[in-house]
Short mmCIF file of C-alpha atoms and ligand atoms in Angstrom, two decimals:
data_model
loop_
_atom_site.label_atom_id
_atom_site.label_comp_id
_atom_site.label_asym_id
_atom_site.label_seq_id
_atom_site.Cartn_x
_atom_site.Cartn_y
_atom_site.Cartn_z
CA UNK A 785 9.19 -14.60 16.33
CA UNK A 786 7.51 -12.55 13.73
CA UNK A 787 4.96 -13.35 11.44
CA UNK A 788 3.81 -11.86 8.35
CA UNK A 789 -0.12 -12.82 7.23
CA UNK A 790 -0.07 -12.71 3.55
CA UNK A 791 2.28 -14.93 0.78
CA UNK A 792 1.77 -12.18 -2.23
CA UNK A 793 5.08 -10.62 -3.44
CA UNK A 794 5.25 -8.07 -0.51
CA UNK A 795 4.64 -9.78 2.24
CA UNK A 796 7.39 -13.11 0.90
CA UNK A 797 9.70 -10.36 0.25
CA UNK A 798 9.62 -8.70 4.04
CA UNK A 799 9.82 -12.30 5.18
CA UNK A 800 12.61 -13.16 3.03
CA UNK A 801 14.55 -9.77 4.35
CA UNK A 802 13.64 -9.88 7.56
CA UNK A 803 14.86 -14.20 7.35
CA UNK A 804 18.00 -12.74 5.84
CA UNK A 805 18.70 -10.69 8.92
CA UNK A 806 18.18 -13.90 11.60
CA UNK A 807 14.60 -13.64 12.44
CA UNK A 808 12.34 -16.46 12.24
CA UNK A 809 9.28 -15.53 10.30
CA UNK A 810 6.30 -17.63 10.13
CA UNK A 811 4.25 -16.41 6.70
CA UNK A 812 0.60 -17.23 5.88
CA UNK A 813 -0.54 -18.51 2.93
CA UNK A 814 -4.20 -18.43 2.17
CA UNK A 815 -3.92 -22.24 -0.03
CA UNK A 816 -2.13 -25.42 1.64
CA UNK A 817 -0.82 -25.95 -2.24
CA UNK A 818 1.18 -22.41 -1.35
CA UNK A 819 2.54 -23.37 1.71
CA UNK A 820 3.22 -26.56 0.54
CA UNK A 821 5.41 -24.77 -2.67
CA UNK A 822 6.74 -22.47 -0.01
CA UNK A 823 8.84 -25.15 2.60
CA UNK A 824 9.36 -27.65 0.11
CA UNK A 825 10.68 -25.97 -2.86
CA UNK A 826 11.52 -22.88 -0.98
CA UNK A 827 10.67 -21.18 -4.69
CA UNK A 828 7.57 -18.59 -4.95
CA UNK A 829 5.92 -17.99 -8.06
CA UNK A 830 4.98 -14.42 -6.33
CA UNK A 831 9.00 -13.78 -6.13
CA UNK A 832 10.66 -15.40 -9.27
CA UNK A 833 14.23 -16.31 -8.71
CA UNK A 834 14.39 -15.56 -5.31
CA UNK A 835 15.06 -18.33 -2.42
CA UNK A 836 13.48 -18.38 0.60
CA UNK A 837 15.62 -18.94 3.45
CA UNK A 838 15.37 -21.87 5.73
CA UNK A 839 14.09 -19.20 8.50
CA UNK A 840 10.79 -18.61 7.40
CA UNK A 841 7.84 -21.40 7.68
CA UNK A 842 4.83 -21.25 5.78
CA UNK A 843 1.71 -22.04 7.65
CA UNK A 844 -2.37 -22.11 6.77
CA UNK A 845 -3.17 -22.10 10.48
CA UNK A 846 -4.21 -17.80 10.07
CA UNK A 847 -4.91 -18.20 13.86
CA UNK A 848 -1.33 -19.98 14.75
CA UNK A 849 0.26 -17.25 12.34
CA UNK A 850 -1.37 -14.71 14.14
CA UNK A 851 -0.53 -15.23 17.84
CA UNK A 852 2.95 -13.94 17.13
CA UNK A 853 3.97 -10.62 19.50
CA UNK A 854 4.36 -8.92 16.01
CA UNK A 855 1.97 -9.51 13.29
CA UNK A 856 2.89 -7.45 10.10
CA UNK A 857 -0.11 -7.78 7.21
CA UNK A 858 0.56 -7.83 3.56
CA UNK A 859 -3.21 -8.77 2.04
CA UNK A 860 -4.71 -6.53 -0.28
CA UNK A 861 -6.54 -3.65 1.43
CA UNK A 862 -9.75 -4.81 0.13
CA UNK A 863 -8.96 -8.34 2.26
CA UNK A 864 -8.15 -7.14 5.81
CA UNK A 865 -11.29 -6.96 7.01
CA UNK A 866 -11.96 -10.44 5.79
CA UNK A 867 -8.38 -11.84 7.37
CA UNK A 868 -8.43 -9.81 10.40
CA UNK A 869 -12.34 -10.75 11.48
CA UNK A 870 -11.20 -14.60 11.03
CA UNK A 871 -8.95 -14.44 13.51
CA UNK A 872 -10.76 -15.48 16.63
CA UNK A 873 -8.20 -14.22 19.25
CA UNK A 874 -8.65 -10.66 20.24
CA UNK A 875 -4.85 -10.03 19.69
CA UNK A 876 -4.70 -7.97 23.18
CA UNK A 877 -1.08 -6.30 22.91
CA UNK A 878 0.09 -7.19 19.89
CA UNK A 879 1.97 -4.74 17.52
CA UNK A 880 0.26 -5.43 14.43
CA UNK A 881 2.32 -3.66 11.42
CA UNK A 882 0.12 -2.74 8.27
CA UNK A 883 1.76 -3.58 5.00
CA UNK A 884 -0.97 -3.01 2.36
CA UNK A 885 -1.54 0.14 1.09
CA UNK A 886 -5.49 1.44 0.26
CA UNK A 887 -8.72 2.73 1.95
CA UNK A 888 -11.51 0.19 2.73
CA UNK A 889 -14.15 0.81 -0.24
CA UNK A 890 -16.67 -0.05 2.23
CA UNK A 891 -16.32 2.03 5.03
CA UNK A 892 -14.01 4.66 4.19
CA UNK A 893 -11.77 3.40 6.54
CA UNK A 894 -7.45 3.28 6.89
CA UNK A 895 -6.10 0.49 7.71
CA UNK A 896 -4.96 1.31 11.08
CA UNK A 897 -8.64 2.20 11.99
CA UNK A 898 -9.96 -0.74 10.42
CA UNK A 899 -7.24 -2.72 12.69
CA UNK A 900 -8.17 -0.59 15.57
CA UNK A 901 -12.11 -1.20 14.69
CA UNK A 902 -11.86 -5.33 14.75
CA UNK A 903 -8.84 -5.60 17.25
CA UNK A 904 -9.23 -2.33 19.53
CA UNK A 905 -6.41 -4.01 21.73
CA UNK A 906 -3.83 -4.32 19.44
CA UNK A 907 -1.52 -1.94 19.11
CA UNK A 908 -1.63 -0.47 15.10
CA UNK A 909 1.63 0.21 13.18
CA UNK A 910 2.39 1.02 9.41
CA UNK A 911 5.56 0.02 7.64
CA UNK A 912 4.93 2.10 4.18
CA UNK A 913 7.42 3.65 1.44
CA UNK A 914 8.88 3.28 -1.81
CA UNK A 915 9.42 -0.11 -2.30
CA UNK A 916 9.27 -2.79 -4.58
CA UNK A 917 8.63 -6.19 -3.66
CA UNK A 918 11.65 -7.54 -5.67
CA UNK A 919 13.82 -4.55 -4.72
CA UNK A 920 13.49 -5.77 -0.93
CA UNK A 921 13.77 -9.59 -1.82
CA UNK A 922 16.98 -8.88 -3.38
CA UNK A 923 18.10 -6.82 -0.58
CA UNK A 924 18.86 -3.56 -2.36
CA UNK A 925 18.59 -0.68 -0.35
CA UNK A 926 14.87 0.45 0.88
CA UNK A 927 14.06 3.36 2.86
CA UNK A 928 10.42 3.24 4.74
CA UNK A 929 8.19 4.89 6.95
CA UNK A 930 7.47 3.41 10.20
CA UNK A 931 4.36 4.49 11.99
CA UNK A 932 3.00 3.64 15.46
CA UNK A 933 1.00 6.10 17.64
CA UNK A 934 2.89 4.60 20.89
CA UNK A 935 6.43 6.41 20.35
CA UNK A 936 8.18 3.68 22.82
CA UNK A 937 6.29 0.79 20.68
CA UNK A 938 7.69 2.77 17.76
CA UNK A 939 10.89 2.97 18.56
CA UNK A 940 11.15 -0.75 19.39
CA UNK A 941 9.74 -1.59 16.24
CA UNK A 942 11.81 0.59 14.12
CA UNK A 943 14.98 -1.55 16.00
CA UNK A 944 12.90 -5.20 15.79
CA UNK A 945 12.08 -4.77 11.79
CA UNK A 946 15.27 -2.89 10.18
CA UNK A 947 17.71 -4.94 8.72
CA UNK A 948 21.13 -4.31 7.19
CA UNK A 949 19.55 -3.29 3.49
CA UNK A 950 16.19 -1.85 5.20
CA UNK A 951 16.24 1.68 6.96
CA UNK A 952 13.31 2.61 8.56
CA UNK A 953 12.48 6.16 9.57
CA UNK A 954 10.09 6.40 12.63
CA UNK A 955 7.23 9.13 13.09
CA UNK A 956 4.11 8.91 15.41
CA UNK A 957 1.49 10.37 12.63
CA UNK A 958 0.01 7.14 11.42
CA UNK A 959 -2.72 9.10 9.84
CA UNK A 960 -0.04 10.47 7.38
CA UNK A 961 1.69 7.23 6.84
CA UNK A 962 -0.96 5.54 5.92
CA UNK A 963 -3.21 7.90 3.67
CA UNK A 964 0.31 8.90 1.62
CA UNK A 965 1.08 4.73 0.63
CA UNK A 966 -2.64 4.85 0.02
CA UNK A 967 -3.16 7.88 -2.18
CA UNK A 968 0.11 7.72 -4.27
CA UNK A 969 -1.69 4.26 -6.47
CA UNK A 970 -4.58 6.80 -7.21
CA UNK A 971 -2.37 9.63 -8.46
CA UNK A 972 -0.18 6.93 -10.17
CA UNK A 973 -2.57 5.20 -12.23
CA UNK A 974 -3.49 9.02 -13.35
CA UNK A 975 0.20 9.33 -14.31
CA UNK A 976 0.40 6.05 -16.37
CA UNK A 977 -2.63 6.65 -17.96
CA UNK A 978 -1.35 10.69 -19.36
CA UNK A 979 2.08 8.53 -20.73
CA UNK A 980 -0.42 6.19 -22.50
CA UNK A 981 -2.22 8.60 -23.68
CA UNK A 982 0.91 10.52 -25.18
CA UNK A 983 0.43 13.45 -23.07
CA UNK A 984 4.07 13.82 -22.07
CA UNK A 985 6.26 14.16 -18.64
CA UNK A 986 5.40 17.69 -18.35
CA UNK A 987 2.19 16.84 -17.68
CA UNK A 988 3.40 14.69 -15.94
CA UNK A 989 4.78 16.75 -13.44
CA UNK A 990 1.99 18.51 -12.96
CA UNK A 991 -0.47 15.89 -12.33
CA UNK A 992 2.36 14.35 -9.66
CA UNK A 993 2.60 17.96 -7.97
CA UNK A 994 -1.48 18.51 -8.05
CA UNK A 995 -1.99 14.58 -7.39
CA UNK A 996 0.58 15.55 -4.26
CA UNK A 997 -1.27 18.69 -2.99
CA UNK A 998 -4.59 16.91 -2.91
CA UNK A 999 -3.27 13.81 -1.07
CA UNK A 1000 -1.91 16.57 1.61
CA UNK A 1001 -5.39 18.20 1.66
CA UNK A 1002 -7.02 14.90 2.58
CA UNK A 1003 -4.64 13.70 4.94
CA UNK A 1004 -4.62 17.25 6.97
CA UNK A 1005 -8.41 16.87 6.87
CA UNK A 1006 -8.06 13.62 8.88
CA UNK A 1007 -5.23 15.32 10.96
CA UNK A 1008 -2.20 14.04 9.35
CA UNK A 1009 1.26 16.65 9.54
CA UNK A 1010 1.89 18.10 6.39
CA UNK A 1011 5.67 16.65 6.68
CA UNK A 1012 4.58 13.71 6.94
CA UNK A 1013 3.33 13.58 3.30
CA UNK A 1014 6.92 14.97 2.40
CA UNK A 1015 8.55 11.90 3.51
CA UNK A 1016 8.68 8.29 2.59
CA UNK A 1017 5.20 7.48 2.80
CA UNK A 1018 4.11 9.88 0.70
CA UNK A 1019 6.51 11.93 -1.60
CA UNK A 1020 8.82 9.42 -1.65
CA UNK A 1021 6.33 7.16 -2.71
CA UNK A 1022 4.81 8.73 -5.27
CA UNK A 1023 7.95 9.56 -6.93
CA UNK A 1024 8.62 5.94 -7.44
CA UNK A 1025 5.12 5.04 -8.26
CA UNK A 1026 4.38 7.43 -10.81
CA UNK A 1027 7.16 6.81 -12.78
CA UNK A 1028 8.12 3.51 -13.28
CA UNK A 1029 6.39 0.43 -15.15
CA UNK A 1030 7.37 -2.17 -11.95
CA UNK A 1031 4.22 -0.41 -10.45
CA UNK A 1032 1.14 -2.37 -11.09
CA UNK A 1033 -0.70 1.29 -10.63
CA UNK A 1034 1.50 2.86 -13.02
CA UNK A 1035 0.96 0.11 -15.72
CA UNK A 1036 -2.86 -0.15 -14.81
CA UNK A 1037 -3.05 3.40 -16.19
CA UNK A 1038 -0.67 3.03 -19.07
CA UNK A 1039 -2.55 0.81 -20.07
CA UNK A 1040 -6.00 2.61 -19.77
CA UNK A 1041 -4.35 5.55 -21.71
CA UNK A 1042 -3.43 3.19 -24.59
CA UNK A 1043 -6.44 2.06 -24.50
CA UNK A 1044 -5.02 -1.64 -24.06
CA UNK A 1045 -6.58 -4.66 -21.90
CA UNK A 1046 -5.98 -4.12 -18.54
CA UNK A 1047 -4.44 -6.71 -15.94
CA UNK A 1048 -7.77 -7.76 -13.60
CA UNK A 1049 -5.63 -10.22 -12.06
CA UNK A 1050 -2.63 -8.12 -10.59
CA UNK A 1051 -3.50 -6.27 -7.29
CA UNK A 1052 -3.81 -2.94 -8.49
CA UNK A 1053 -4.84 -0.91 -4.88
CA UNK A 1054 -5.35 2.85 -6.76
CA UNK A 1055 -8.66 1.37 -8.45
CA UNK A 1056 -10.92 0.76 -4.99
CA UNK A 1057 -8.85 3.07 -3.78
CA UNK A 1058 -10.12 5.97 -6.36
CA UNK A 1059 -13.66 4.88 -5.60
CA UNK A 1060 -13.24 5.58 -2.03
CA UNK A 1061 -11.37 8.83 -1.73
CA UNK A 1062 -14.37 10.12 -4.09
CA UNK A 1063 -16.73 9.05 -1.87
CA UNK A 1064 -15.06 10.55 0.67
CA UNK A 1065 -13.79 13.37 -1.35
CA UNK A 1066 -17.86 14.72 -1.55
CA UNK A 1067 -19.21 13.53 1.99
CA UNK A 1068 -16.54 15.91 3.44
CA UNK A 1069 -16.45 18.57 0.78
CA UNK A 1070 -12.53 18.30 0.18
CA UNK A 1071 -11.90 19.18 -3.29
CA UNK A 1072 -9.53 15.83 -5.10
CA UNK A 1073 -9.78 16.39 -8.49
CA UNK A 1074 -7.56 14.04 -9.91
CA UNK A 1075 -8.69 11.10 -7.56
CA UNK A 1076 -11.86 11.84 -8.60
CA UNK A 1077 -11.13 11.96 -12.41
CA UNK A 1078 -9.44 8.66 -12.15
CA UNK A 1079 -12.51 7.03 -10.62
CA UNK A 1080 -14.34 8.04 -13.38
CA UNK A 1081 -11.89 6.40 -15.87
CA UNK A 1082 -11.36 3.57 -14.26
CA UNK A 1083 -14.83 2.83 -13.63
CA UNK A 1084 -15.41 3.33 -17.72
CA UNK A 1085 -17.42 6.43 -17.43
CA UNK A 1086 -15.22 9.00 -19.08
CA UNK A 1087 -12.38 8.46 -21.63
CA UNK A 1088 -8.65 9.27 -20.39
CA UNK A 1089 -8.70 12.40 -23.00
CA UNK A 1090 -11.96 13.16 -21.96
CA UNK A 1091 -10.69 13.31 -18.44
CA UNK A 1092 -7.41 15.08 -19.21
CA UNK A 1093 -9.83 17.97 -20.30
CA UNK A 1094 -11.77 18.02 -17.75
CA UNK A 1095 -9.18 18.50 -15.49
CA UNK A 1096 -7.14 21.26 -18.37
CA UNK A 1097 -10.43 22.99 -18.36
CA UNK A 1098 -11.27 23.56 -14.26
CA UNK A 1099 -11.17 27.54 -13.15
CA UNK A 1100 -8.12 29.14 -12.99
CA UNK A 1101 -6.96 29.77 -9.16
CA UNK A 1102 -4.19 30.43 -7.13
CA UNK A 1103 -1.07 27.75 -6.42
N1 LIG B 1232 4.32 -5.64 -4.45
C1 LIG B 1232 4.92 -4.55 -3.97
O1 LIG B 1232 5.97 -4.14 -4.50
C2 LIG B 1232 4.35 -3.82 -2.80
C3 LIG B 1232 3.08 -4.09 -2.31
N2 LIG B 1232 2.59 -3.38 -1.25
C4 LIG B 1232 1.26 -3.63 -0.75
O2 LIG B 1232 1.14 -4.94 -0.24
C5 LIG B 1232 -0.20 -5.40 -0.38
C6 LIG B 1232 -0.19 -6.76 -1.02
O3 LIG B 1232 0.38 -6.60 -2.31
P1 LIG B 1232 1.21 -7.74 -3.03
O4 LIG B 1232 1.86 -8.63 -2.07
O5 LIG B 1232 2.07 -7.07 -4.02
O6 LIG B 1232 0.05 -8.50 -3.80
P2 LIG B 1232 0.09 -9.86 -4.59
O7 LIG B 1232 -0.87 -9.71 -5.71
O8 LIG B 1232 1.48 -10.26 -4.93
O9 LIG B 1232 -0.44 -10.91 -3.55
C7 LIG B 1232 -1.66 -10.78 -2.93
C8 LIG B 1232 -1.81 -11.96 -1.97
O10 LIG B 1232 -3.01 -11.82 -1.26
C9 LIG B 1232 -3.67 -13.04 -1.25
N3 LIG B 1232 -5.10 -12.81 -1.14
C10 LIG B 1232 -5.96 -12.44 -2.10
N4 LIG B 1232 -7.20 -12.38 -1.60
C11 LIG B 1232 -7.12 -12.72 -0.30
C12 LIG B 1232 -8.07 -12.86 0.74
N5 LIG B 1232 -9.36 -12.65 0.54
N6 LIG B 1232 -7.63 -13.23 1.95
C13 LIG B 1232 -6.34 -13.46 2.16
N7 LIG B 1232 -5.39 -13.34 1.21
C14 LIG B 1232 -5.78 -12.98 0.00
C15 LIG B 1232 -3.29 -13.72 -2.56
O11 LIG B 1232 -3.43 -15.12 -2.46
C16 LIG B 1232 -1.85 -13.30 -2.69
O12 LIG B 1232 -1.00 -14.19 -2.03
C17 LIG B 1232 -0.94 -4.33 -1.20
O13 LIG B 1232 -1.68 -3.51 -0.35
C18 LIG B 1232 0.18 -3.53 -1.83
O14 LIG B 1232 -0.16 -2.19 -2.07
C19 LIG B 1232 3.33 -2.43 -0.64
C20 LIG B 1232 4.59 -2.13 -1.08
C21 LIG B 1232 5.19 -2.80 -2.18
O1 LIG B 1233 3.67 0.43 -3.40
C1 LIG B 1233 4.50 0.09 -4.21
C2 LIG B 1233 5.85 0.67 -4.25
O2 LIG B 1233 6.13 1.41 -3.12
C3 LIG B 1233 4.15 -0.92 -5.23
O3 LIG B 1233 3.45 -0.30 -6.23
P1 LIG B 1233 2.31 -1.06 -7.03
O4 LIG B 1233 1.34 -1.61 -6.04
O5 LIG B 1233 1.75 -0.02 -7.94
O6 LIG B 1233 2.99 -2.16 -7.81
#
């Protein structure tokens, strides 16, 4: 059995695939009215048009849900230490496969260390990529990163979670896994907010390729391999994010550039996310201009042209 803590669009649409493919998936849902929705109408307003399969059972019981061997978590960043301190049991051996993609504001942490931090004997692992929520549910093909420190717990993983229409590609650097799904939002709301803004896909470009350089310079601070940000997790992921308007980042910034109401009720990761890479950006004196730049926006205190010239006018330096 596997169960997946979290009834957004992500974490229905890894049930649903992983359903489709024979497993039985129990999936939390914070509200009895969702889980309710969930076995009875087997309709989620998360998922539009999709149909859950008779496989997966919604439950409220987080502590049920969670005493699966395999846990995978699809809450917003900004919620796992919430979910994961509620559940009483320590979770001692249980591969618990992070979903959600973001840096604790809070402490500055990853979500594997936060996981390792509240349930030290679990065993972490990060399923990351490009991959939309409604691409998986309809079972087009998805390509993802699976991380796990233990290379045999990897490995079994890798064979446990991909199905027919998901391939997963296996690597031991969960620091890199995680930190690319996390930084890509930051450098995609940048990119939405230059297409609002009318700045043009050359620019583009260029803020993708910078955005990409300074996610690699973070990550290899915290020890990540540089090849790792090449893959799925990262480059792969920021290629999709940055460039199309199914990404809640992407539109987040579009939207800032146009200078048009923004969503506040869509989980939009990049914005906490900003605010903590440029805390952590100064307390370890690694230079993320862009991240830092998009704080700033997002938080109101500079205008997206205002920000586009601060970043046009920085000192000239080598590639
Ligand atoms: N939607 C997508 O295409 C993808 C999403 N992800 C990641 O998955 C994570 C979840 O995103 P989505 O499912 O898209 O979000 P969503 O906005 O569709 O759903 C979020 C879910 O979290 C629940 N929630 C909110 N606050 C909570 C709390 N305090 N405790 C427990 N549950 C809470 C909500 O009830 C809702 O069911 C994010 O980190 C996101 O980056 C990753 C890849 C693709
Ligand atoms: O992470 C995603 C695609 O890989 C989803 O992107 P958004 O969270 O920006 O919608």
């Amino acid at each position: 059995m596997i169960s997946v803590l979290g009834a957004g669009a992500f974490g229905t649409a890894l049930a649903v695939v992983l359903a489709q493919s024979g497993k039985d998936v129990t999936l939390w849902a914070r509200s009895p009215e969702a889980v309710e929705a969930i076995n009875v109408t087997r309709q989620t307003s998360r998922l539009p048009g999709v149909t859950l399969p008779a496989k997966i059972t919604a439950t409220s019981d987080l502590n049920h849900a969670a005493s699966a061997p395999v846990v995978l978590v699809a809450t917003p960043t900004q919620t796992l230490r919430a979910v994961l301190s509620q559940i009483t049991a320590p979770m001692t051996g249980t591969r618990i496969v992070l979903c959600c993609k973001g840096i604790d504001v809070e402490t500055g942490m990853g979500v594997a260390e936060t996981t390792a931090h509240l349930k030290p004997g679990a065993i972490p692992a990060i399923l990351t990529g490009p991959s939309f929520a409604t691409d998986i549910a309809q079972g087009l093909p998805t390509a993802l990163t699976l991380a796990c420190a233990d290379p045999e717990v990897g490995k079994a993983l890798q064979l446990d979670l991909a199905t027919p229409s998901l391939r997963l590609y296996r690597t031991t650097d969960t620091i890199g896994a995680e930190l690319g799904g996390a930084l890509k939002n930051v450098i995609a709301i940048a990119c939405g907010a230059c297409i609002g803004e009318g700045m043009g896909e050359s620019a583009r470009a260029a803020l993708m390729t910078r955005g990409f350089a300074e996610m690699t310079r973070l990550a290899m601070h915290f020890g990540a391999d540089p090849r790792t940000l090449t893959g799925m997790s990262g480059l792969g992921d920021l290629m999709l994010t940055c460039t199309s308007e199914k990404s809640r980042n992407y539109r987040h910034g579009l939207a800032l550039g146009r200078q048009d109401p923004v969503d506040r009720t869509a989980t939009v990761e990049g914005v906490k996310t900003a605010e903590a890479v440029t805390r952590l950006s100064k307390r370890l004196g690694v230079d993320m201009p862009i991240s830092e730049i998009v704080f700033e926006v997002t938080t109101e205190n500079c205008s997206v042209a205002e920000a586009i010239t601060a970043l046009l006018n920085r000192s000239l330096k080598e590639e």
